[in-house]
Short mmCIF file of C-alpha atoms in Angstrom, two decimals:
data_model
loop_
_atom_site.label_atom_id
_atom_site.label_comp_id
_atom_site.label_asym_id
_atom_site.label_seq_id
_atom_site.Cartn_x
_atom_site.Cartn_y
_atom_site.Cartn_z
CA UNK E 31 -0.09 0.00 0.12
CA UNK E 32 1.55 3.40 -1.10
CA UNK E 33 1.98 5.37 1.83
CA UNK E 34 -0.17 8.29 2.42
CA UNK E 35 2.47 10.82 4.08
CA UNK E 36 3.96 12.28 1.15
CA UNK E 37 1.25 14.11 0.07
CA UNK E 38 1.58 17.85 -0.25
CA UNK E 39 3.90 17.62 3.21
CA UNK E 40 1.10 18.70 4.74
CA UNK E 41 -0.38 17.58 7.63
CA UNK E 42 -4.25 15.68 7.69
CA UNK E 43 -6.66 17.00 10.42
CA UNK E 44 -7.47 13.96 12.92
CA UNK E 45 -10.40 13.76 14.93
CA UNK E 46 -9.89 15.09 17.93
CA UNK E 47 -8.93 12.64 21.42
CA UNK E 48 -5.73 12.47 19.82
CA UNK E 49 -5.22 15.40 21.65
CA UNK E 50 -5.52 13.77 25.29
CA UNK E 51 -4.38 16.65 27.57
CA UNK E 52 -5.85 19.45 25.14
CA UNK E 53 -9.00 20.92 24.50
CA UNK E 54 -10.62 19.85 27.69
CA UNK E 55 -10.17 22.96 29.54
CA UNK E 56 -13.36 24.13 29.46
CA UNK E 57 -14.82 21.46 31.86
CA UNK E 58 -13.77 21.05 35.24
CA UNK E 59 -10.53 19.72 35.95
CA UNK E 60 -9.62 16.07 34.79
CA UNK E 61 -7.99 13.50 36.97
CA UNK E 62 -5.33 11.36 35.84
CA UNK E 63 -5.36 8.29 37.99
CA UNK E 64 -2.01 5.94 36.51
CA UNK E 65 -2.85 2.05 35.92
CA UNK E 66 0.49 0.79 34.76
CA UNK E 67 3.73 1.96 33.80
CA UNK E 68 5.57 0.63 30.33
CA UNK E 69 7.25 -2.16 32.86
CA UNK E 70 4.23 -3.26 33.78
CA UNK E 71 2.63 -3.26 30.53
CA UNK E 72 5.46 -5.02 28.92
CA UNK E 73 5.13 -7.78 32.05
CA UNK E 74 1.00 -8.03 30.78
CA UNK E 75 2.15 -8.57 26.91
CA UNK E 76 4.90 -10.95 27.88
CA UNK E 77 2.52 -13.17 29.80
CA UNK E 78 -0.23 -12.79 26.93
CA UNK E 79 2.57 -13.77 24.43
CA UNK E 80 3.03 -16.86 26.49
CA UNK E 81 -0.28 -17.74 26.88
CA UNK E 82 -0.50 -17.77 22.78
CA UNK E 83 2.61 -19.26 21.99
CA UNK E 84 1.17 -22.08 24.28
CA UNK E 85 -1.92 -22.39 22.65
CA UNK E 86 0.37 -22.45 19.48
CA UNK E 87 1.17 -19.98 16.80
CA UNK E 88 1.48 -22.73 13.80
CA UNK E 89 -0.67 -20.67 11.09
CA UNK E 90 -1.82 -17.67 13.32
CA UNK E 91 -1.00 -14.08 12.86
CA UNK E 92 -1.26 -11.25 14.88
CA UNK E 93 -3.74 -7.99 14.08
CA UNK E 94 -4.07 -4.85 15.25
CA UNK E 95 -6.95 -2.59 15.36
CA UNK E 96 -6.16 0.85 14.30
CA UNK E 97 -5.09 3.44 15.85
CA UNK E 98 -3.87 1.96 19.01
CA UNK E 99 -3.92 -1.71 18.46
CA UNK E 100 -1.29 -1.18 15.52
CA UNK E 101 1.67 -0.56 17.58
CA UNK E 102 0.19 -3.16 20.66
CA UNK E 103 0.10 -6.10 17.88
CA UNK E 104 3.72 -4.81 16.99
CA UNK E 105 4.90 -4.73 20.57
CA UNK E 106 3.10 -8.17 21.35
CA UNK E 107 4.83 -9.84 18.42
CA UNK E 108 7.82 -8.97 19.59
CA UNK E 109 7.01 -10.48 22.76
CA UNK E 110 6.03 -13.34 21.08
CA UNK E 111 8.86 -13.90 18.85
CA UNK E 112 11.40 -13.87 21.63
CA UNK E 113 9.66 -16.62 23.36
CA UNK E 114 9.32 -18.53 20.27
CA UNK E 115 12.31 -17.52 18.65
CA UNK E 116 10.37 -17.61 15.47
CA UNK E 117 8.22 -14.20 13.67
CA UNK E 118 4.72 -14.28 13.74
CA UNK E 119 2.54 -12.66 10.96
CA UNK E 120 1.33 -9.18 11.56
CA UNK E 121 -1.37 -7.04 10.25
CA UNK E 122 -3.50 -4.00 10.47
CA UNK E 123 -7.02 -3.26 10.46
CA UNK E 124 -9.16 -0.06 9.97
CA UNK E 125 -12.72 -0.64 10.93
CA UNK E 126 -14.13 2.43 10.27
CA UNK E 127 -16.26 1.42 7.42
CA UNK E 128 -17.71 -1.32 9.67
CA UNK E 129 -18.73 0.97 11.85
CA UNK E 130 -22.51 0.73 13.28
CA UNK E 131 -23.33 4.30 14.04
CA UNK E 132 -22.04 5.83 10.51
CA UNK E 133 -25.24 7.15 10.38
CA UNK E 134 -25.05 8.91 13.93
CA UNK E 135 -21.70 10.50 13.95
CA UNK E 136 -21.77 14.12 12.51
CA UNK E 137 -18.79 13.63 10.39
CA UNK E 138 -17.20 11.08 8.87
CA UNK E 139 -14.51 9.33 10.60
CA UNK E 140 -10.81 9.23 9.17
CA UNK E 141 -10.46 6.38 7.00
CA UNK E 142 -7.29 4.70 6.78
CA UNK E 143 -5.87 2.00 5.05
CA UNK E 144 -6.29 -1.55 6.07
CA UNK E 145 -3.01 -3.52 5.73
CA UNK E 146 -3.28 -7.38 5.70
CA UNK E 147 -0.21 -8.74 3.70
CA UNK E 148 -1.39 -12.22 4.11
CA UNK E 149 -4.31 -14.62 3.26
CA UNK E 150 -6.41 -14.98 5.99
CA UNK E 151 -8.54 -17.85 4.90
CA UNK E 152 -7.69 -21.13 7.37
CA UNK E 153 -5.31 -18.97 9.30
CA UNK E 154 -5.94 -18.10 13.15
CA UNK E 155 -6.43 -14.50 13.76
CA UNK E 156 -5.78 -12.90 17.05
CA UNK E 157 -7.02 -9.34 17.01
CA UNK E 158 -5.20 -6.82 18.92
CA UNK E 159 -6.63 -3.57 20.48
CA UNK E 160 -6.26 -1.18 23.31
CA UNK E 161 -9.44 -1.19 25.73
CA UNK E 162 -12.53 -3.43 25.44
CA UNK E 163 -15.68 -1.22 26.12
CA UNK E 164 -18.66 -1.48 24.42
CA UNK E 165 -17.62 -4.40 22.08
CA UNK E 166 -19.03 -2.56 19.01
CA UNK E 167 -15.62 -2.04 17.86
CA UNK E 168 -14.74 -5.59 18.07
CA UNK E 169 -18.11 -6.43 16.18
CA UNK E 170 -17.00 -3.74 13.31
CA UNK E 171 -13.72 -5.63 13.25
CA UNK E 172 -14.85 -9.26 12.66
CA UNK E 173 -17.19 -8.11 9.80
CA UNK E 174 -13.99 -6.31 8.11
CA UNK E 175 -11.76 -9.31 8.57
CA UNK E 176 -14.10 -12.13 7.48
CA UNK E 177 -14.57 -9.68 4.20
CA UNK E 178 -11.15 -10.81 3.62
CA UNK E 179 -11.61 -14.50 3.65
CA UNK E 180 -12.75 -17.27 5.94
CA UNK E 181 -10.09 -17.48 9.47
CA UNK E 182 -10.21 -20.66 10.79
CA UNK E 183 -10.32 -18.87 14.35
CA UNK E 184 -11.13 -15.37 15.89
CA UNK E 185 -9.17 -14.51 19.08
CA UNK E 186 -8.94 -11.39 20.99
CA UNK E 187 -6.41 -9.99 22.81
CA UNK E 188 -6.91 -6.36 24.70
CA UNK E 189 -5.00 -4.51 27.35
CA UNK E 190 -7.41 -2.95 29.53
CA UNK E 191 -11.13 -4.68 29.97
CA UNK E 192 -13.18 -2.17 31.44
CA UNK E 193 -16.62 -3.47 31.38
CA UNK E 194 -19.61 -2.03 29.87
CA UNK E 195 -20.49 -4.25 27.14
CA UNK E 196 -23.16 -3.62 25.04
CA UNK E 197 -22.59 -6.87 22.78
CA UNK E 198 -22.14 -10.47 23.79
CA UNK E 199 -18.04 -9.90 23.03
CA UNK E 200 -15.32 -11.26 25.36
CA UNK E 201 -11.68 -11.27 25.11
CA UNK E 202 -9.31 -14.55 24.85
CA UNK E 203 -6.28 -12.71 26.53
CA UNK E 204 -6.78 -9.64 28.65
CA UNK E 205 -3.84 -7.52 30.29
CA UNK E 206 -5.97 -5.75 33.25
CA UNK E 207 -9.63 -6.30 34.07
CA UNK E 208 -11.25 -3.42 35.35
CA UNK E 209 -14.49 -2.43 37.25
CA UNK E 210 -15.04 1.10 35.73
CA UNK E 211 -17.62 4.54 35.49
CA UNK E 212 -19.46 6.03 32.87
CA UNK E 213 -17.18 8.91 33.30
CA UNK E 214 -14.26 7.21 33.50
CA UNK E 215 -12.08 7.46 30.36
CA UNK E 216 -9.28 4.45 30.20
CA UNK E 217 -6.33 5.83 28.09
CA UNK E 218 -3.61 3.21 26.87
CA UNK E 219 -0.64 5.33 25.64
CA UNK E 220 1.73 4.02 23.48
CA UNK E 221 5.50 5.75 22.97
CA UNK E 222 4.76 5.55 18.74
CA UNK E 223 1.46 7.72 18.79
CA UNK E 224 1.88 9.68 22.22
CA UNK E 225 5.28 9.76 23.21
CA UNK E 226 5.18 7.32 26.45
CA UNK E 227 3.83 4.04 27.30
CA UNK E 228 1.64 4.02 29.95
CA UNK E 229 -2.26 3.31 31.18
CA UNK E 230 -4.07 6.25 32.79
CA UNK E 231 -7.46 6.55 34.40
CA UNK E 232 -8.87 9.62 33.36
CA UNK E 233 -11.96 11.37 35.06
CA UNK E 234 -13.86 14.41 34.35
CA UNK E 235 -14.99 16.11 37.57
CA UNK E 236 -18.54 17.61 37.06
CA UNK C 776 -13.93 14.45 9.02
CA UNK C 777 -16.44 16.01 6.17
CA UNK C 778 -15.91 18.59 3.38
CA UNK C 779 -16.49 21.91 3.69
CA UNK C 780 -18.88 21.73 0.68
CA UNK C 781 -22.55 20.24 0.53
CA UNK C 782 -21.78 19.61 -3.13
CA UNK C 783 -18.97 19.33 -5.98
CA UNK C 784 -19.89 21.20 -8.75
CA UNK C 785 -16.65 22.78 -9.34
CA UNK C 786 -13.20 22.30 -7.86
CA UNK C 787 -13.83 26.25 -6.69
CA UNK C 788 -16.24 24.30 -3.73
CA UNK C 789 -13.05 22.65 -2.27
CA UNK C 790 -10.85 24.26 -0.17
CA UNK C 791 -6.88 22.98 0.11
CA UNK C 792 -7.90 20.84 3.20
CA UNK C 793 -11.08 19.36 1.26
CA UNK C 794 -8.53 18.15 -1.57
CA UNK C 795 -6.05 16.17 0.62
CA UNK C 796 -8.83 14.81 2.94
CA UNK C 797 -10.29 13.15 -0.09
CA UNK C 798 -6.80 12.17 -1.67
CA UNK C 799 -6.03 10.64 1.50
CA UNK C 800 -9.33 9.13 1.97
CA UNK C 801 -9.19 7.82 -1.60
CA UNK C 802 -5.73 6.16 -0.86
CA UNK C 803 -7.69 3.92 2.13
CA UNK C 804 -10.38 2.88 -0.41
CA UNK C 805 -8.29 2.18 -3.55
CA UNK C 806 -7.21 -1.28 -0.92
CA UNK C 807 -11.07 -2.31 -0.95
CA UNK C 808 -11.04 -2.91 -4.97
CA UNK C 809 -7.96 -5.39 -4.72
CA UNK C 810 -10.29 -7.31 -2.06
CA UNK C 811 -11.58 -11.23 -3.43
CA UNK C 812 -14.82 -9.60 -1.96
CA UNK C 813 -14.90 -5.65 -3.06
CA UNK C 814 -17.55 -4.46 -1.17
CA UNK C 815 -17.84 -2.70 2.69
CA UNK C 816 -21.09 -1.95 4.26
CA UNK C 817 -20.21 1.81 4.99
CA UNK C 818 -23.14 3.58 2.66
CA UNK C 819 -25.78 0.79 3.23
CA UNK C 820 -29.05 1.99 2.76
CA UNK C 821 -27.95 5.17 1.03
CA UNK C 822 -29.60 6.00 -2.47
CA UNK C 823 -27.38 7.55 -5.29
CA UNK C 824 -29.01 8.10 -8.59
CA UNK C 825 -26.79 8.53 -11.60
CA UNK C 826 -28.52 10.94 -14.43
CA UNK C 827 -25.96 10.63 -17.42
CA UNK C 828 -27.36 13.16 -19.88
CA UNK C 829 -24.70 12.85 -22.05
CA UNK C 830 -23.13 9.60 -23.16
CA UNK C 831 -20.34 8.05 -20.96
CA UNK C 832 -18.85 4.81 -20.73
CA UNK C 833 -15.71 4.82 -17.94
CA UNK C 834 -17.17 7.75 -15.76
CA UNK C 835 -20.87 6.43 -15.42
CA UNK C 836 -18.86 2.73 -14.80
CA UNK C 837 -16.69 4.02 -12.66
CA UNK C 838 -19.53 5.76 -10.52
CA UNK C 839 -21.99 2.83 -10.64
CA UNK C 840 -18.93 0.79 -9.34
CA UNK C 841 -17.79 3.19 -6.67
CA UNK C 842 -21.37 3.26 -5.73
CA UNK C 843 -22.02 -0.81 -5.18
CA UNK C 844 -18.32 -1.20 -3.42
CA UNK C 845 -19.64 1.04 -0.63
CA UNK C 846 -23.19 -0.57 -0.47
CA UNK C 847 -24.97 2.03 -1.47
CA UNK C 848 -28.17 1.26 -3.74
CA UNK C 849 -27.68 2.98 -6.96
CA UNK C 850 -29.78 3.38 -10.13
CA UNK C 851 -29.43 4.92 -13.44
CA UNK C 852 -31.15 7.12 -15.80
CA UNK C 853 -29.82 7.55 -19.27
CA UNK C 854 -29.92 9.93 -22.06
CA UNK C 855 -31.81 7.61 -24.09
CA UNK C 856 -34.77 6.52 -22.32
CA UNK C 857 -35.39 9.60 -20.35
CA UNK C 858 -38.90 12.05 -19.85
CA UNK C 859 -36.39 14.64 -20.62
CA UNK C 860 -34.93 13.81 -24.24
CA UNK C 861 -38.24 11.57 -25.30
CA UNK C 862 -41.05 13.84 -23.79
CA UNK C 863 -39.80 17.42 -23.48
CA UNK C 864 -39.45 17.56 -19.58
CA UNK C 865 -37.15 20.21 -18.64
CA UNK C 866 -34.00 19.70 -16.24
CA UNK C 867 -35.48 21.03 -13.22
CA UNK C 868 -38.75 18.85 -13.33
CA UNK C 869 -36.97 15.88 -13.90
CA UNK C 870 -34.80 16.78 -10.75
CA UNK C 871 -37.87 17.86 -9.15
CA UNK C 872 -39.43 14.02 -9.46
CA UNK C 873 -36.18 12.24 -8.39
CA UNK C 874 -36.46 14.95 -5.15
CA UNK C 875 -39.61 12.98 -4.53
CA UNK C 876 -38.22 9.60 -4.61
CA UNK C 877 -35.56 10.86 -1.52
CA UNK C 878 -32.34 9.96 -3.33
CA UNK C 879 -29.16 11.00 -0.67
CA UNK C 880 -26.93 11.43 -3.97
CA UNK C 881 -27.41 12.65 -7.26
CA UNK C 882 -24.19 12.32 -10.14
CA UNK C 883 -24.98 14.46 -12.80
CA UNK C 884 -23.30 14.53 -16.57
CA UNK C 885 -25.48 17.14 -18.52
CA UNK C 886 -23.56 18.36 -22.48
CA UNK C 887 -24.91 21.91 -20.86
CA UNK C 888 -22.49 23.73 -18.68
CA UNK C 889 -24.28 24.65 -15.19
CA UNK C 890 -26.96 21.93 -15.41
CA UNK C 891 -25.60 20.15 -12.05
CA UNK C 892 -25.70 23.32 -10.37
CA UNK C 893 -28.91 24.41 -11.29
CA UNK C 894 -29.70 20.84 -10.44
CA UNK C 895 -28.79 21.58 -6.99
CA UNK C 896 -31.22 23.95 -6.58
CA UNK C 897 -34.23 21.75 -6.76
CA UNK C 898 -32.92 18.82 -4.97
CA UNK C 899 -31.74 18.47 -0.70
CA UNK C 900 -29.29 15.57 -2.23
CA UNK C 901 -25.67 15.89 -2.57
CA UNK C 902 -24.90 16.68 -6.26
CA UNK C 903 -21.73 15.47 -7.78
CA UNK C 904 -21.15 17.11 -11.17
CA UNK C 905 -19.65 13.95 -13.73
CA UNK C 906 -18.98 16.76 -16.28
CA UNK C 907 -21.42 19.41 -17.38
CA UNK C 908 -20.75 21.13 -21.19
CA UNK C 909 -17.07 22.50 -21.48
CA UNK C 910 -17.45 23.35 -17.60
CA UNK C 911 -15.77 21.00 -15.18
CA UNK C 912 -15.20 17.99 -14.76
CA UNK C 913 -13.82 17.37 -11.28
CA UNK C 914 -13.65 13.89 -10.41
CA UNK C 915 -11.52 13.63 -13.21
CA UNK C 916 -9.14 16.19 -12.12
CA UNK C 917 -9.48 14.67 -8.31
CA UNK C 918 -8.31 11.37 -9.98
CA UNK C 919 -5.38 12.94 -12.24
CA UNK C 920 -3.91 14.73 -9.02
CA UNK C 921 -4.22 11.34 -7.07
CA UNK C 922 -2.43 9.70 -9.79
CA UNK C 923 0.08 12.56 -9.93
CA UNK C 924 1.09 11.88 -5.77
CA UNK C 925 1.22 7.99 -6.31
CA UNK C 926 3.60 8.46 -9.15
CA UNK C 927 5.60 11.26 -8.09
CA UNK C 928 5.38 10.82 -4.39
CA UNK C 929 4.66 14.46 -3.68
CA UNK C 930 2.30 17.17 -5.30
CA UNK C 931 4.27 20.32 -4.65
CA UNK C 932 6.64 21.94 -7.14
CA UNK C 933 5.68 19.68 -10.15
CA UNK C 934 5.63 20.83 -13.59
CA UNK C 935 2.52 19.77 -15.22
CA UNK C 936 1.74 20.40 -19.15
CA UNK C 937 -1.46 20.15 -20.66
CA UNK C 938 -1.78 19.41 -24.43
CA UNK C 939 -4.36 19.34 -27.05
CA UNK C 940 -7.51 20.77 -27.32
CA UNK C 941 -7.99 23.42 -24.32
CA UNK C 942 -10.82 25.15 -25.44
CA UNK C 943 -13.72 22.34 -25.19
CA UNK C 944 -12.37 20.34 -22.56
CA UNK C 945 -13.89 20.45 -19.03
CA UNK C 946 -10.84 18.12 -17.62
CA UNK C 947 -8.47 20.66 -18.66
CA UNK C 948 -10.66 23.29 -16.76
CA UNK C 949 -11.00 21.69 -13.62
CA UNK C 950 -7.25 20.58 -13.75
CA UNK C 951 -5.86 23.87 -14.12
CA UNK C 952 -7.88 24.76 -11.29
CA UNK C 953 -6.98 22.34 -9.07
CA UNK C 954 -2.97 21.90 -9.92
CA UNK C 955 -2.94 25.57 -9.71
CA UNK C 956 -5.01 25.51 -6.15
CA UNK C 957 -2.62 22.99 -5.11
CA UNK C 958 0.59 24.85 -6.24
CA UNK C 959 1.92 22.91 -9.18
CA UNK C 960 2.82 25.23 -12.25
CA UNK C 961 0.71 24.30 -14.95
CA UNK C 962 1.53 25.08 -18.72
CA UNK C 963 -1.33 24.66 -21.53
CA UNK C 964 -0.53 23.89 -24.99
CA UNK C 965 -2.16 23.87 -28.10
CA UNK C 966 -3.06 24.66 -31.59
CA UNK C 967 -3.76 28.89 -31.58
CA UNK C 968 -7.19 27.72 -32.42
CA UNK C 969 -8.24 25.47 -29.05
CA UNK C 970 -6.64 27.83 -26.53
CA UNK C 971 -9.29 29.77 -24.77
CA UNK C 972 -8.84 33.65 -24.90
CA UNK C 973 -7.43 35.02 -21.54
CA UNK C 974 -6.39 31.32 -20.19
CA UNK C 975 -3.42 32.89 -18.65
CA UNK C 976 -4.97 35.25 -16.70
CA UNK C 977 -7.86 33.44 -15.55
CA UNK C 978 -6.25 30.21 -14.73
CA UNK C 979 -2.83 31.73 -13.74
CA UNK C 980 -0.96 29.29 -16.56
CA UNK C 981 1.57 29.61 -18.94
CA UNK C 982 0.39 28.85 -22.68
CA UNK C 983 2.98 27.82 -25.77
CA UNK C 984 1.44 26.33 -29.14
CA UNK C 985 4.00 23.57 -29.26
CA UNK C 986 4.37 21.45 -26.13
CA UNK C 987 7.45 20.51 -26.78
CA UNK C 988 9.02 24.28 -26.23
CA UNK C 989 7.92 23.28 -22.29
CA UNK C 990 8.95 19.86 -22.24
CA UNK C 991 12.60 19.54 -20.67
CA UNK C 992 11.05 20.98 -17.51
CA UNK C 993 7.89 18.90 -17.35
CA UNK C 994 7.21 16.37 -14.81
CA UNK C 995 3.90 15.11 -16.03
CA UNK C 996 2.06 15.37 -19.36
CA UNK C 997 -1.53 15.04 -19.86
CA UNK C 998 -2.84 15.12 -23.24
CA UNK C 999 -6.38 15.96 -24.01
CA UNK C 1000 -9.02 14.22 -26.39
CA UNK C 1001 -9.51 16.23 -29.59
CA UNK C 1002 -13.44 16.25 -29.02
CA UNK C 1003 -14.91 16.32 -32.45
CA UNK C 1004 -18.38 16.33 -31.26
CA UNK C 1005 -17.92 19.92 -29.92
CA UNK C 1006 -16.61 21.75 -32.62
CA UNK C 1007 -17.30 21.79 -36.41
CA UNK C 1008 -14.30 21.50 -39.12
CA UNK C 1009 -13.24 24.95 -38.48
CA UNK C 1010 -10.76 24.62 -35.86
CA UNK C 1011 -7.81 22.65 -37.39
CA UNK C 1012 -7.66 21.61 -41.25
CA UNK C 1013 -7.40 17.38 -40.78
CA UNK C 1014 -7.18 15.18 -37.95
CA UNK C 1015 -3.54 14.07 -39.87
CA UNK C 1016 -2.46 17.35 -39.48
CA UNK C 1017 -3.29 17.84 -35.85
CA UNK C 1018 -1.56 14.04 -35.24
CA UNK C 1019 1.40 15.73 -37.36
CA UNK C 1020 1.64 19.25 -35.80
CA UNK C 1021 -0.01 18.44 -32.26
CA UNK C 1022 0.12 14.80 -31.72
CA UNK C 1023 2.56 13.16 -29.39
CA UNK C 1024 4.92 10.10 -30.22
CA UNK C 1025 7.76 8.96 -28.93
CA UNK C 1026 9.76 11.11 -31.34
CA UNK C 1027 8.29 14.29 -30.04
CA UNK C 1028 9.24 13.26 -26.51
CA UNK C 1029 12.97 13.58 -27.24
CA UNK C 1030 14.46 15.63 -25.00
CA UNK C 1031 11.60 15.28 -21.94
CA UNK C 1032 12.78 14.42 -18.39
CA UNK C 1033 13.32 10.49 -17.52
CA UNK C 1034 10.81 10.26 -15.40
CA UNK C 1035 8.13 12.19 -17.31
CA UNK C 1036 4.70 10.82 -16.86
CA UNK C 1037 2.23 10.34 -19.26
CA UNK C 1038 -1.72 10.72 -18.56
CA UNK C 1039 -4.91 10.70 -20.64
CA UNK C 1040 -8.33 10.97 -19.33
CA UNK C 1041 -9.79 8.90 -22.38
CA UNK C 1042 -11.25 7.97 -24.68
CA UNK C 1043 -8.03 8.03 -26.32
CA UNK C 1044 -7.96 8.43 -30.17
CA UNK C 1045 -5.17 6.29 -30.51
CA UNK C 1046 -2.69 8.04 -33.66
CA UNK C 1047 -4.06 11.78 -33.36
CA UNK C 1048 -2.74 13.06 -30.06
CA UNK C 1049 -1.08 10.18 -28.82
CA UNK C 1050 0.18 7.43 -31.00
CA UNK C 1051 -0.23 3.90 -30.01
CA UNK C 1052 3.22 3.21 -28.56
CA UNK C 1053 3.17 6.25 -26.20
CA UNK C 1054 -0.68 5.50 -24.60
CA UNK C 1055 1.11 1.79 -24.64
CA UNK C 1056 4.43 3.09 -23.33
CA UNK C 1057 6.29 2.62 -20.00
CA UNK C 1058 5.52 6.13 -19.24
CA UNK C 1059 2.14 6.00 -19.44
CA UNK C 1060 -0.36 5.80 -16.61
CA UNK C 1061 -3.32 5.37 -18.17
CA UNK C 1062 -5.06 3.01 -17.15
CA UNK C 1063 -3.22 3.54 -13.62
CA UNK C 1064 -6.15 6.59 -13.91
CA UNK C 1065 -8.94 4.67 -14.36
CA UNK C 1066 -8.15 2.49 -11.20
CA UNK C 1067 -7.90 6.03 -9.03
CA UNK C 1068 -10.80 6.92 -10.30
CA UNK C 1069 -12.97 4.35 -8.43
CA UNK C 1070 -11.36 5.23 -5.41
CA UNK C 1071 -11.94 8.85 -5.69
CA UNK C 1072 -15.34 8.86 -6.82
CA UNK C 1073 -15.80 6.42 -3.15
CA UNK C 1074 -14.00 8.64 -1.00
CA UNK C 1075 -16.01 11.94 -2.46
CA UNK C 1076 -19.31 9.79 -1.82
CA UNK C 1077 -18.44 8.71 1.92
CA UNK C 1078 -16.97 12.14 2.40
CA UNK C 1079 -19.99 14.45 1.14
CA UNK C 1080 -22.19 11.94 3.13
CA UNK C 1081 -20.49 13.37 6.04
CA UNK C 1082 -23.11 15.84 7.45
CA UNK C 1083 -25.44 12.80 8.28
CA UNK C 1084 -28.39 12.05 6.89
CA UNK C 1085 -29.55 14.63 4.12
CA UNK C 1086 -32.63 16.73 5.73
#
């Protein structure tokens, strides 16, 4: 897939939400509570990698869900490879075209390329995402994936499961499982995107 | 992500940011056409009507495929079967009747300049100009720019030549507007009778009568079809004479840059504006333009619908 980064050397507008500490000054103060450090994230990913290797990685690939699932899947692949001393296939998936709320959001989400450089038919796929919340992203990801072929199985690995499911979807590999309130926001930050790897829980004061 | 315009009637409707957004989205959409299952559910339930009041093969098919690959429901109105042509209905009445059936997007091609803009006054749907007379063909210019960016890896600082029948060409008009908007240097060339009066002042382009004068500095050369259906015989003596003096062959490309790219919006008149060895040669990206057309039209439809369902 040709990179889009060349387009006129101008940065394209991204949807808000990337600006983590900005743009929220109009409301009350935000409390930020650290949950996991980079070291602890690495430990959780190593544990997940061991579980994936134990269940067999023959003809299995990792597919990260954009945006934060992609660097997370890369990180997880490194852990898997350091355990089994063998590489594992890696892809990335953009699920925006499969969202169930396209008619409800006011602006179309930015669509980024999907890059799955292998046939998924007959292959075991481990989807990787940062936070499991309503389950709607995962529903969309499964639909998107199946448009590429018929995988042998689809499993799900997430860094944080924060509850509040709206669909019957569960993760097979979980970094941390949390009870959260609706006004909390679990933010998985990754070096490639945010400059620092850590997980925090944000809460907006009324 | 949304565009600053409700309709795509002219390149002038788009801001620079809109153009970059469309190109970026189109690059993502291009991958869908490479899949075994070339379809995503994104525009499920949306209705698109293709109103082609003037003949078209490529553009119509390109729009239809773009609609199908996004899962929109689409219907077509052709030139011959429409009540307008046969029974004397006016364009506005036709559009009002289509409007009464609640479409979300109208794609309009018409032999009269301004027809899509007029249609836009009679519908709540988004209107896309698929070519109106000698006015504009904005999605063609966007797919050309996408192709240039893809091949050259950049846009800024390039020099693009547009050669042939500039006067009758809506593709040339949309491209001059778009390329200048994006900071590209444009040189247009053609026989004096086929260069519009005042083109330098209006579009900010340079002109010459023989593209070979500008050839050494060009990164891209776009050739235009000689549009005999829009002209009488008075613009040049014969197709053979045109081919001899203004047609592009490997011979006339001597002295060009090594990485010069040849483009053509189709349909190609082999042996008139371009020889077969150039059209089929290694510099030609003519079929790549066609591939990108589907992706660009998918992107435009996706982004135009970005302000929610039409009221």
